[in-house]
CSV table of C-alpha atoms in Angstrom, one decimal:
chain,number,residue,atom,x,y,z
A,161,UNK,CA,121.9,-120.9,-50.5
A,162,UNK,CA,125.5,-121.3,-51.7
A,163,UNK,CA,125.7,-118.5,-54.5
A,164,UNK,CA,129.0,-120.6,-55.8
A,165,UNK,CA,129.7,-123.0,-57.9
A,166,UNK,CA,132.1,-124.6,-55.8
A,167,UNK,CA,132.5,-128.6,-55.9
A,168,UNK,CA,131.6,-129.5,-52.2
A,169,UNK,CA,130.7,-131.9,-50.0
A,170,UNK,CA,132.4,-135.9,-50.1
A,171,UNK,CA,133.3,-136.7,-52.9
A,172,UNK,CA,135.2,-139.7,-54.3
A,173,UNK,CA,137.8,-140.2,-57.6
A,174,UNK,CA,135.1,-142.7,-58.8
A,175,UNK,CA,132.4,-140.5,-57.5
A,176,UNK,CA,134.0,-137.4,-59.5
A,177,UNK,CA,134.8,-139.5,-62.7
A,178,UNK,CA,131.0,-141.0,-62.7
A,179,UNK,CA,129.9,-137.2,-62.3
A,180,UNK,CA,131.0,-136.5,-65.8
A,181,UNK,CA,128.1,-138.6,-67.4
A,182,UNK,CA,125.5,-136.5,-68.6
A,183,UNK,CA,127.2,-133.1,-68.6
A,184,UNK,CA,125.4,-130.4,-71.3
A,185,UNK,CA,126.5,-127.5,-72.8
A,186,UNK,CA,126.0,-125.2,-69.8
A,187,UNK,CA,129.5,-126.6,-68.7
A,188,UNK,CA,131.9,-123.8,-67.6
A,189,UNK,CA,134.6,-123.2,-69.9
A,190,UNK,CA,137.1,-122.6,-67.4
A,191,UNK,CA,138.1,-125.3,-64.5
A,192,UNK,CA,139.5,-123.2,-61.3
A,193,UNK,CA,141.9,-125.0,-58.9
A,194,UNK,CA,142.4,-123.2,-55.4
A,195,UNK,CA,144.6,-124.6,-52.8
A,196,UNK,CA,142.4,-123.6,-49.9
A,197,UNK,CA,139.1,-124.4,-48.6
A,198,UNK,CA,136.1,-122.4,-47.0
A,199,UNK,CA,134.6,-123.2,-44.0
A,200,UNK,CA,130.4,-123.2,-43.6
A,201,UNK,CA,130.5,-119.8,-41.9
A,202,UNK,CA,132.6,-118.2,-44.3
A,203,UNK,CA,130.0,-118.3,-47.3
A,204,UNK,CA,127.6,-117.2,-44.7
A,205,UNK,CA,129.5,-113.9,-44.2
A,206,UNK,CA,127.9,-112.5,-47.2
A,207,UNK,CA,128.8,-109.0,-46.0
A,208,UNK,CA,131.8,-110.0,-45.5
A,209,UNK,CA,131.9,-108.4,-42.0
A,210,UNK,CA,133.8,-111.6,-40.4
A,211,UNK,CA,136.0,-112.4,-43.3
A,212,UNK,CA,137.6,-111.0,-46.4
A,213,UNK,CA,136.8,-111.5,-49.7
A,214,UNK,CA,138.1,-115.0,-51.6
A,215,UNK,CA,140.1,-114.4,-55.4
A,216,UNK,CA,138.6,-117.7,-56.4
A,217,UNK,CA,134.7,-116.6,-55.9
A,218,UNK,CA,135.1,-112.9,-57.1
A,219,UNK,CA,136.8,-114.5,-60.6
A,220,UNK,CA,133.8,-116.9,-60.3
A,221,UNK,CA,131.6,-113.9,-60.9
A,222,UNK,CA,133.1,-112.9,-63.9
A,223,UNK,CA,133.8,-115.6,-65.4
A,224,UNK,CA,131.9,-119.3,-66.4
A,225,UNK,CA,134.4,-121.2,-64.0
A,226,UNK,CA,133.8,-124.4,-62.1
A,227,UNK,CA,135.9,-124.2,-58.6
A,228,UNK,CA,137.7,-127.4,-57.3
A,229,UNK,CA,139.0,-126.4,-53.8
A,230,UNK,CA,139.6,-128.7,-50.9
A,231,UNK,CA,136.0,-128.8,-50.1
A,232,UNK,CA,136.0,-131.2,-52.6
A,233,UNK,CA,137.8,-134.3,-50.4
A,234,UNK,CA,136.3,-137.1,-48.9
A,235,UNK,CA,137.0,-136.5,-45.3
A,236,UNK,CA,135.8,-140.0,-43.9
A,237,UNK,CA,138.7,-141.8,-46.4
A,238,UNK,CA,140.9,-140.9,-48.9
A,239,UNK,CA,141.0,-137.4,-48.7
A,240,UNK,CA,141.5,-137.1,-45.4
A,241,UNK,CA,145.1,-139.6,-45.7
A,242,UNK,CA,145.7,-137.5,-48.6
A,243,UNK,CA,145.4,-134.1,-47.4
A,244,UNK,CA,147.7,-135.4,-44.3
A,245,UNK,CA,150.4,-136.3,-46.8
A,246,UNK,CA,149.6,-132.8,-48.7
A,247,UNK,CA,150.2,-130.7,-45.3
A,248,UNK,CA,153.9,-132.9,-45.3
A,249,UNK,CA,154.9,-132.9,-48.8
A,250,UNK,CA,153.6,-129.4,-49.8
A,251,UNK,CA,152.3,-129.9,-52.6
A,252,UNK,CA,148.8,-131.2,-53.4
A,253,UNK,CA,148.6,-134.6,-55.6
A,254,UNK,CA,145.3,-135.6,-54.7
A,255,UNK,CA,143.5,-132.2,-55.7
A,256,UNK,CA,145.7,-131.9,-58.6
A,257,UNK,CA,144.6,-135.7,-59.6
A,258,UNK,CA,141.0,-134.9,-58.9
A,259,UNK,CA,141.4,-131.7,-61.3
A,260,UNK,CA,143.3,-134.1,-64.0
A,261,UNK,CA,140.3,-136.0,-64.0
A,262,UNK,CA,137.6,-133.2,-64.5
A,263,UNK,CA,139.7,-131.2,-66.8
A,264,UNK,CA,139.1,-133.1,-70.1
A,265,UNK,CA,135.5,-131.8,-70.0
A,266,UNK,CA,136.8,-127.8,-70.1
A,267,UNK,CA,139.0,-126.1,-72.4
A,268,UNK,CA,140.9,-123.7,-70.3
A,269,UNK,CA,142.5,-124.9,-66.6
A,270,UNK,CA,143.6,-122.5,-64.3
A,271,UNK,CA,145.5,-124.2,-61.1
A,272,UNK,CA,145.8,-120.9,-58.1
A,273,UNK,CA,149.3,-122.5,-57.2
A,274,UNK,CA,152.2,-124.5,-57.6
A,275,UNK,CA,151.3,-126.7,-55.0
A,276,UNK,CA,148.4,-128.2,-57.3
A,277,UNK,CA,150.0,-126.7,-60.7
A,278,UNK,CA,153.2,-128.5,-60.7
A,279,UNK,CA,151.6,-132.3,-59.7
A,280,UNK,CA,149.1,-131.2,-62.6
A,281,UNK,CA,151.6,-129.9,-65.3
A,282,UNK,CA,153.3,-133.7,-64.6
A,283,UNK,CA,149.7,-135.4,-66.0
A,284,UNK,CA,149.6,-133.1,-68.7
A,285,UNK,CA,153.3,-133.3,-69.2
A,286,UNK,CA,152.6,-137.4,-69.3
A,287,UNK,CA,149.8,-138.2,-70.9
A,288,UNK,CA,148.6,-134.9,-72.9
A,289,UNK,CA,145.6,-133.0,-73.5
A,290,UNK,CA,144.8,-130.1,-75.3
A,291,UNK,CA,143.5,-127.9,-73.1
A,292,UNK,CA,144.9,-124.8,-72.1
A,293,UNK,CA,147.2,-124.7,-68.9
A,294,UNK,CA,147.0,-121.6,-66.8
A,295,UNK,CA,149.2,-122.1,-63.6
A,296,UNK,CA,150.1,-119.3,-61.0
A,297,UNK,CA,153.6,-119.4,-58.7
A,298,UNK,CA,153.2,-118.3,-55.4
A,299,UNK,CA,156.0,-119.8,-53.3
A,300,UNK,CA,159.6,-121.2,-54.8
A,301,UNK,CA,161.9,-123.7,-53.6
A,302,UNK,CA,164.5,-125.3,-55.2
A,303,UNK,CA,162.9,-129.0,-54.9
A,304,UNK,CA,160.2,-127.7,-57.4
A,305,UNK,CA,163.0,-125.9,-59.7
A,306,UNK,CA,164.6,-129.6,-59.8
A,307,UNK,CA,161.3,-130.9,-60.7
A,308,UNK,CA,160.4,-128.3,-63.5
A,309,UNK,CA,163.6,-128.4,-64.9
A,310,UNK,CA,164.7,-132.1,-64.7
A,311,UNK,CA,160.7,-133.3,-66.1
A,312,UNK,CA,160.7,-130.4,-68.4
A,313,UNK,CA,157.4,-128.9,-67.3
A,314,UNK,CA,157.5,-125.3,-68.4
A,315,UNK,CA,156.2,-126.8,-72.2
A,316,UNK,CA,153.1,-127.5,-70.9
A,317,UNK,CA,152.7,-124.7,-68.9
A,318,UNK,CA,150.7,-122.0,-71.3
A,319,UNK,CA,150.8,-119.3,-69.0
A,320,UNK,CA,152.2,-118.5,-65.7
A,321,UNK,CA,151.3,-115.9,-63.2
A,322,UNK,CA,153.7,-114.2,-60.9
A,323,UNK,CA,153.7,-111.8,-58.2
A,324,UNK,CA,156.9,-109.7,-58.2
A,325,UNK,CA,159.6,-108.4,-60.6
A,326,UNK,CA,162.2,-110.9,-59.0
A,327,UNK,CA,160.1,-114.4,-59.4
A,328,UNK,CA,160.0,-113.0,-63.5
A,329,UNK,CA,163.5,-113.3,-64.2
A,330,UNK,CA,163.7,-116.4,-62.4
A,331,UNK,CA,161.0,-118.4,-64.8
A,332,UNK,CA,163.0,-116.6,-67.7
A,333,UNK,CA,166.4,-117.6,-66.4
A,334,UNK,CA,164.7,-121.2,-66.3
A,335,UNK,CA,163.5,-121.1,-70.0
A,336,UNK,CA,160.1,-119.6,-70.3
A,337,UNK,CA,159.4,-117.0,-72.8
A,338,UNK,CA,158.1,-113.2,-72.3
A,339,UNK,CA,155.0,-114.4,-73.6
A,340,UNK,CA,154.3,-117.4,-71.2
A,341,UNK,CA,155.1,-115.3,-67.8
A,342,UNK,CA,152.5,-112.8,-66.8
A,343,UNK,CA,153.1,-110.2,-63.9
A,344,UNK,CA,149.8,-110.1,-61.9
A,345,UNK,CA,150.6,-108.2,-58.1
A,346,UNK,CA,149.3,-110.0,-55.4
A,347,UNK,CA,146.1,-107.8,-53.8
A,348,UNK,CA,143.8,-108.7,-50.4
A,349,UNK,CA,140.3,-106.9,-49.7
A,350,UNK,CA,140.8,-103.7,-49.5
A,351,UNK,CA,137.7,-103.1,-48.3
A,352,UNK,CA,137.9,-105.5,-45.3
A,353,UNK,CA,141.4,-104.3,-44.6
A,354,UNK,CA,140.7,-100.8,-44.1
A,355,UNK,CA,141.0,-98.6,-41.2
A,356,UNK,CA,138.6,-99.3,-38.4
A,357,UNK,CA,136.6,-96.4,-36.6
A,358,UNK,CA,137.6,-96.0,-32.9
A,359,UNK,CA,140.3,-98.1,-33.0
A,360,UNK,CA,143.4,-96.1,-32.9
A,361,UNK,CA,147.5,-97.4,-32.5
A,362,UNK,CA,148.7,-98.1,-28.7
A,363,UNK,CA,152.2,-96.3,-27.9
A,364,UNK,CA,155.1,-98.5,-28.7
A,365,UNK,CA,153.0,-101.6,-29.8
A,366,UNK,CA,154.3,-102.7,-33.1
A,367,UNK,CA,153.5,-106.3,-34.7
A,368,UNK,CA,154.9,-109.0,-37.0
A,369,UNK,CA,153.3,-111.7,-38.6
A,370,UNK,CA,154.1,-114.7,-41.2
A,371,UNK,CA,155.3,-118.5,-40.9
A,372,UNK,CA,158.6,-118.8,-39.3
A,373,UNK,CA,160.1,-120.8,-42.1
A,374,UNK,CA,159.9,-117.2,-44.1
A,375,UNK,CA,161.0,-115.2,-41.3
A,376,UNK,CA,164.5,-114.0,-39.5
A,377,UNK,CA,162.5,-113.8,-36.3
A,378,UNK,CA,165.9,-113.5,-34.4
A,379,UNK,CA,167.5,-111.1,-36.0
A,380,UNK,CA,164.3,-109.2,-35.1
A,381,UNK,CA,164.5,-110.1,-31.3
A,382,UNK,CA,167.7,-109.0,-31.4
A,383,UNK,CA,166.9,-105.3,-32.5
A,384,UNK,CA,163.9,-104.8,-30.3
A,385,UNK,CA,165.9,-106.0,-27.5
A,386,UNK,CA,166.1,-103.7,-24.2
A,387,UNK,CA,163.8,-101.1,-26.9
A,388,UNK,CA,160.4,-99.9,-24.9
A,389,UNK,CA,157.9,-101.8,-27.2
A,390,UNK,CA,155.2,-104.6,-27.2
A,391,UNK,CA,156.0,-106.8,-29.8
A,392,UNK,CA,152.7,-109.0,-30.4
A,393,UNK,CA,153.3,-111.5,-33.6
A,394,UNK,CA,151.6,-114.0,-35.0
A,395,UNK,CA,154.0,-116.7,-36.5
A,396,UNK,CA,151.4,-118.9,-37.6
A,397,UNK,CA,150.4,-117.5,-40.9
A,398,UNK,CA,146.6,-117.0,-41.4
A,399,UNK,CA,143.9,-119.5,-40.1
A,400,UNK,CA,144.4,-121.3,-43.5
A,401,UNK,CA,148.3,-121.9,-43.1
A,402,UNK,CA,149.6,-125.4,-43.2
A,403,UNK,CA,153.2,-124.5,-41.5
A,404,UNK,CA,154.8,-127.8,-41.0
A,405,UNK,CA,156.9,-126.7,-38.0
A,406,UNK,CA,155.2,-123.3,-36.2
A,407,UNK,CA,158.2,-123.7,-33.6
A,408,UNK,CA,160.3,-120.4,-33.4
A,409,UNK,CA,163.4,-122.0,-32.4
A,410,UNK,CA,164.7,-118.9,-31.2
A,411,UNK,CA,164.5,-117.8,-27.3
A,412,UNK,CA,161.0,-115.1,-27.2
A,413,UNK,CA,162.3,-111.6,-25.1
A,414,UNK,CA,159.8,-110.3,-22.6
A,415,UNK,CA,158.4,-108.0,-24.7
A,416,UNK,CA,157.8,-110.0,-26.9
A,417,UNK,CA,154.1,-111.7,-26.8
A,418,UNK,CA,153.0,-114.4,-29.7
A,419,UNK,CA,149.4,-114.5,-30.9
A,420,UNK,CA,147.5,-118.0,-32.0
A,421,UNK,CA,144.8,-119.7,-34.4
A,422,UNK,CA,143.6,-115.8,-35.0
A,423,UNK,CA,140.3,-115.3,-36.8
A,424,UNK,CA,140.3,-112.6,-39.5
A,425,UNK,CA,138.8,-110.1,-37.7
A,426,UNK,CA,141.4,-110.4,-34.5
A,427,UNK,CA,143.8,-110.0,-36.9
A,428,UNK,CA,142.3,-106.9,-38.6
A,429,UNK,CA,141.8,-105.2,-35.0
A,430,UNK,CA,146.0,-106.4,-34.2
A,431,UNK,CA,146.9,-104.1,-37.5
A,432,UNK,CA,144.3,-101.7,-35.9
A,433,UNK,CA,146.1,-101.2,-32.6
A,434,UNK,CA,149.9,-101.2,-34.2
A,435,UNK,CA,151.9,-98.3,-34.3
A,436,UNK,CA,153.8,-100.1,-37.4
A,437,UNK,CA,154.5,-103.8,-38.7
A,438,UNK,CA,158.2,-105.2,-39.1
A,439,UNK,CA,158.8,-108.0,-41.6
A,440,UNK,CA,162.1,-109.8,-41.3
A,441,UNK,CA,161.5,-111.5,-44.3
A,442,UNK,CA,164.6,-113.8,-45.7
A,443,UNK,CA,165.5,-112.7,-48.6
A,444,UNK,CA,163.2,-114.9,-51.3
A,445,UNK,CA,163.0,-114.9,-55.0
A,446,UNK,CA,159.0,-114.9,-54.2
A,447,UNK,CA,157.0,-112.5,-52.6
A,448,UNK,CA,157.0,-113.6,-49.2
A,449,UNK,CA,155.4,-111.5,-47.1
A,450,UNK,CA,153.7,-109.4,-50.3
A,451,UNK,CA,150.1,-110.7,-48.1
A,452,UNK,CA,150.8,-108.9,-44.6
A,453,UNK,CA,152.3,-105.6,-46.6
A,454,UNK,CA,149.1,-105.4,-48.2
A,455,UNK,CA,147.1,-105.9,-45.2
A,456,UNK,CA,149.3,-103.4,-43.0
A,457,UNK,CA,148.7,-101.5,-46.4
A,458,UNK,CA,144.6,-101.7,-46.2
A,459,UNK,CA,144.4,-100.8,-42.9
A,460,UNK,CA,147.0,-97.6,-43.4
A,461,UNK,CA,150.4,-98.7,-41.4
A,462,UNK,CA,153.9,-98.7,-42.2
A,463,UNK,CA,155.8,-101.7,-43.0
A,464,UNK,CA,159.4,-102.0,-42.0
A,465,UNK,CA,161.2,-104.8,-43.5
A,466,UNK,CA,164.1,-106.4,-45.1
A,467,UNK,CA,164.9,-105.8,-48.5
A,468,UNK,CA,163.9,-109.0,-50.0
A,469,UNK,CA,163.8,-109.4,-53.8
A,470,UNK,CA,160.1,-110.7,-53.9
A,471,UNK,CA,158.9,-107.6,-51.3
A,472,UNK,CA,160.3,-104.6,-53.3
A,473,UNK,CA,156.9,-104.5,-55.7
A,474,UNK,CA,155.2,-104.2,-52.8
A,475,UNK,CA,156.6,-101.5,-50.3
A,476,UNK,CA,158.6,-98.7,-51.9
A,477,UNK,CA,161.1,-97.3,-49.3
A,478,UNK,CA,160.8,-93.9,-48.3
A,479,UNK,CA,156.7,-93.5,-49.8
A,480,UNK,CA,155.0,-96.5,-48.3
A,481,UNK,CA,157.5,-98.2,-45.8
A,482,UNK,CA,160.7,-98.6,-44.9
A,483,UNK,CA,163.2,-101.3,-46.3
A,484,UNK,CA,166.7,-102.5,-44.4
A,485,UNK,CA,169.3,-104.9,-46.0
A,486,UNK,CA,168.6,-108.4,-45.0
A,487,UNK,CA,169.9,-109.3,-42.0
A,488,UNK,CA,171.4,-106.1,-40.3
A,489,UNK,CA,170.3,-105.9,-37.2
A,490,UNK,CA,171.6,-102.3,-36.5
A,491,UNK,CA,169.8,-100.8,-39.2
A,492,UNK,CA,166.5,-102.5,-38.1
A,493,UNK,CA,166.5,-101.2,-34.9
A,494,UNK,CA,167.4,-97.9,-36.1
A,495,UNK,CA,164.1,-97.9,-38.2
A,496,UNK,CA,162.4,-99.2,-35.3
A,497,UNK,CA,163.8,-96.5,-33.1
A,498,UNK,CA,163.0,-94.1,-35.9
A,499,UNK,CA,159.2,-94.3,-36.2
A,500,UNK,CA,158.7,-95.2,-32.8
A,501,UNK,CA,160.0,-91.7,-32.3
A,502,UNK,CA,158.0,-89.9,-35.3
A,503,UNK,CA,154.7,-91.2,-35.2
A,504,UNK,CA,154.0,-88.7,-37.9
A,505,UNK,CA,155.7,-90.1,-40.2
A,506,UNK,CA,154.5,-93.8,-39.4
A,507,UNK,CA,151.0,-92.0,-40.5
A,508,UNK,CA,152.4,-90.4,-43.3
A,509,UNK,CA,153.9,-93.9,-44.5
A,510,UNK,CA,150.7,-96.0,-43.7
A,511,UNK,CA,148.5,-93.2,-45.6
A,512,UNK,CA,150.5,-93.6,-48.7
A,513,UNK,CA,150.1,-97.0,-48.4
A,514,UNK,CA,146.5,-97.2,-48.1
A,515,UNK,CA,146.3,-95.1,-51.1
A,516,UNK,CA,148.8,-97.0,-53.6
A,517,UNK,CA,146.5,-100.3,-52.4
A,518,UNK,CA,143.0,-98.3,-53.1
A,519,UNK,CA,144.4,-97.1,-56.2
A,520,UNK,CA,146.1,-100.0,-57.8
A,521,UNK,CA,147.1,-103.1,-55.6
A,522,UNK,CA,143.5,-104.0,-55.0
A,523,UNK,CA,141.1,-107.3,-55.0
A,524,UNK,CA,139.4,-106.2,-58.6
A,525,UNK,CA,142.2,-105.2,-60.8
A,526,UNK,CA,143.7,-108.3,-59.2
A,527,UNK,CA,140.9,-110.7,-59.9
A,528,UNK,CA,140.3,-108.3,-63.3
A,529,UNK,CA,144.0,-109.0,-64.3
A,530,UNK,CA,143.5,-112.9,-64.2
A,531,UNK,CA,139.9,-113.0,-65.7
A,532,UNK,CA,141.7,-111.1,-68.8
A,533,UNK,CA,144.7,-113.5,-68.8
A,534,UNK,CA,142.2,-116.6,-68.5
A,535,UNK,CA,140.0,-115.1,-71.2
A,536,UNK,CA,142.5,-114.8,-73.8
A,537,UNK,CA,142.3,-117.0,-77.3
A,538,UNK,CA,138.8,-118.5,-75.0
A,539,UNK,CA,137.6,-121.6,-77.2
């Protein structure tokens, strides 16, 4: 039996508006809108021994929250054309428009990303409510600065969660207050990403990973070229990623080797058998590539990567990594070079980094963080 109180199954807008007749007091207070689904096997993994834990279900134990994921679409009509259009337009109308609809029945809203909470702030925006509006920022781009800023959304906005230092200042910069913007560091399971018995790092693998359009993937081809390593990356994102374009566009050296459609636990046994992980990360006012440091982090391996302003709350250079200016290839070979040729120090790196994740950059002071944010001035 499903455990969660997840809105499943096919469901239509007149199918979810006629589901409001009839609802008691039991209601949850809090409507929770993640952008991303689960598949059947997933909630079957109790144990969690094929796939990590989900934010959305662990906040759903400790709070009263009703979840609205992407389970909720009508796969046979029009959900399916609009989660087509979603993938292309990034940014998710339909499940913000099937949230709009529940959301009058609860008094606190809390949308898991801009890609649902900016569609939603232009209803609210539009034609009002008084509930209140918890959004969290995830990616940035300037299409959805032109759209905050020109439609004056931030008003409606009550509070709105970051991940890094960098994406702050930018809200600020914009017009929020100090009070509306809330710091909350990104976190992954910790207890799935951990080190695996008996598997142990293969000389001169290393690995990469992340969506391409996030990624300098050349200038990284460049500095491993002619170097004496297997490069294995997987420049897909997770199995939940909805990359537009996976294409490199960049000619793939021989030793380099590109991994696709892995499950969670191939993935957890890739970090297993790396020596290190290199992020050539463009350098982003959001966190990109905050999720793989923390992974790489979990299961105890350094991160090289360029110094982007979102990835600098997450790998401190020196203790739990090793950061490079954007772009220069010279100095990421070097650090390539480098703890290819101290592996002790790659240990040393990826133990400190396991620790700063166990001790604070983990799953429940994550989830904690938000269930305190959400439960703030609580009707």
């Amino acid at each position: 039996m499903n455990p969660f109180k997840v809105v499943c199954g096919k469901i239509s807008v007149r199918d979810l508006v006629l589901s409001h007749e009839g609802i008691n007091n039991r209601m949850s207070k809090i409507l929770s809108v993640a952008t991303a689904g689960l598949y059947a096997d997933q909630l079957e993994d109790i144990d969690h021994h094929r796939f990590p834990r989900v934010d959305y279900l662990e906040l759903q134990r400790l709070l009263d929250t009703e979840t609205l994921n992407y389970s909720a679409y009508d796969k046979k009509h029009t959900g399916e054309v609009f989660r087509y259009l979603e993938t292309q337009l990034r940014s998710d109308l339909y499940l913000a428009t099937l949230s709009w609809l529940k959301s009058r029945n609860y008094p606190v809203v809390f949308t898991w990303s801009e890609r649902a909470g900016i569609p939603f702030a232009i209803y609210k925006r539009y034609l009002r409510s008084e509930h209140r509006f918890v959004t969290m920022f995830q990616c940035w781009s300037e299409r959805q600065e032109f759209v905050i800023k020109n439609l004056g959304l931030l008003g409606v906005m009550d509070n709105i969660i970051v991940h890094c230092a960098s994406m702050k200042q930018k809200m600020l910069e914009l017009g929020a207050t100090e009070a509306q913007v809330k710091l909350i560091q990104y976190s992954v399971d910790q207890s799935f990403f951990s080190p695996q018995p008996g598997l142990e790092p293969v000389e001169n693998r290393i690995m990469s990973i992340g969506e391409p359009r996030s990624r300098d993937y050349g200038s990284l081809f460049q500095a491993i070229q002619g170097l004496p390593v297997n490069l294995e990356i997987a420049a897909y994102g997770h199995w939940y990623a909805r990359e537009k374009n996976s294409s490199l566009k960049v000619g793939i050296p021989q030793n380099v080797s590109l991994k696709r459609h892995l499950s969670q636990v191939e993935l957890r046994q890739l970090y297993a058998t790396a020596q290190f992980v290199v992020l050539p990360i463009h350098d982003l006012v959001y966190s990109a590539g905050a999720t793989v440091s923390l992974e790489a982090a979990g299961m105890a391996r350094a991160v090289i990567a360029f110094r982007s302003r979102g990835i600098v709350d997450y790998i401190i250079h020196g203790e739990t990594g090793i950061l490079v200016e954007p772009g220069d290839i010279t100095a990421l070979r070097d650090a390539i070079q480098f703890l290819l040729a101290n592996p002790a120090e790659a240990k040393r790196l990826g133990q400190n980094a396991r620790q700063r994740v166990a001790e604070k950059l983990n799953l429940e002071n994550y989830v904690n963080n938000i269930a305190n944010l959400l439960g703030q001035n609580d009707p």
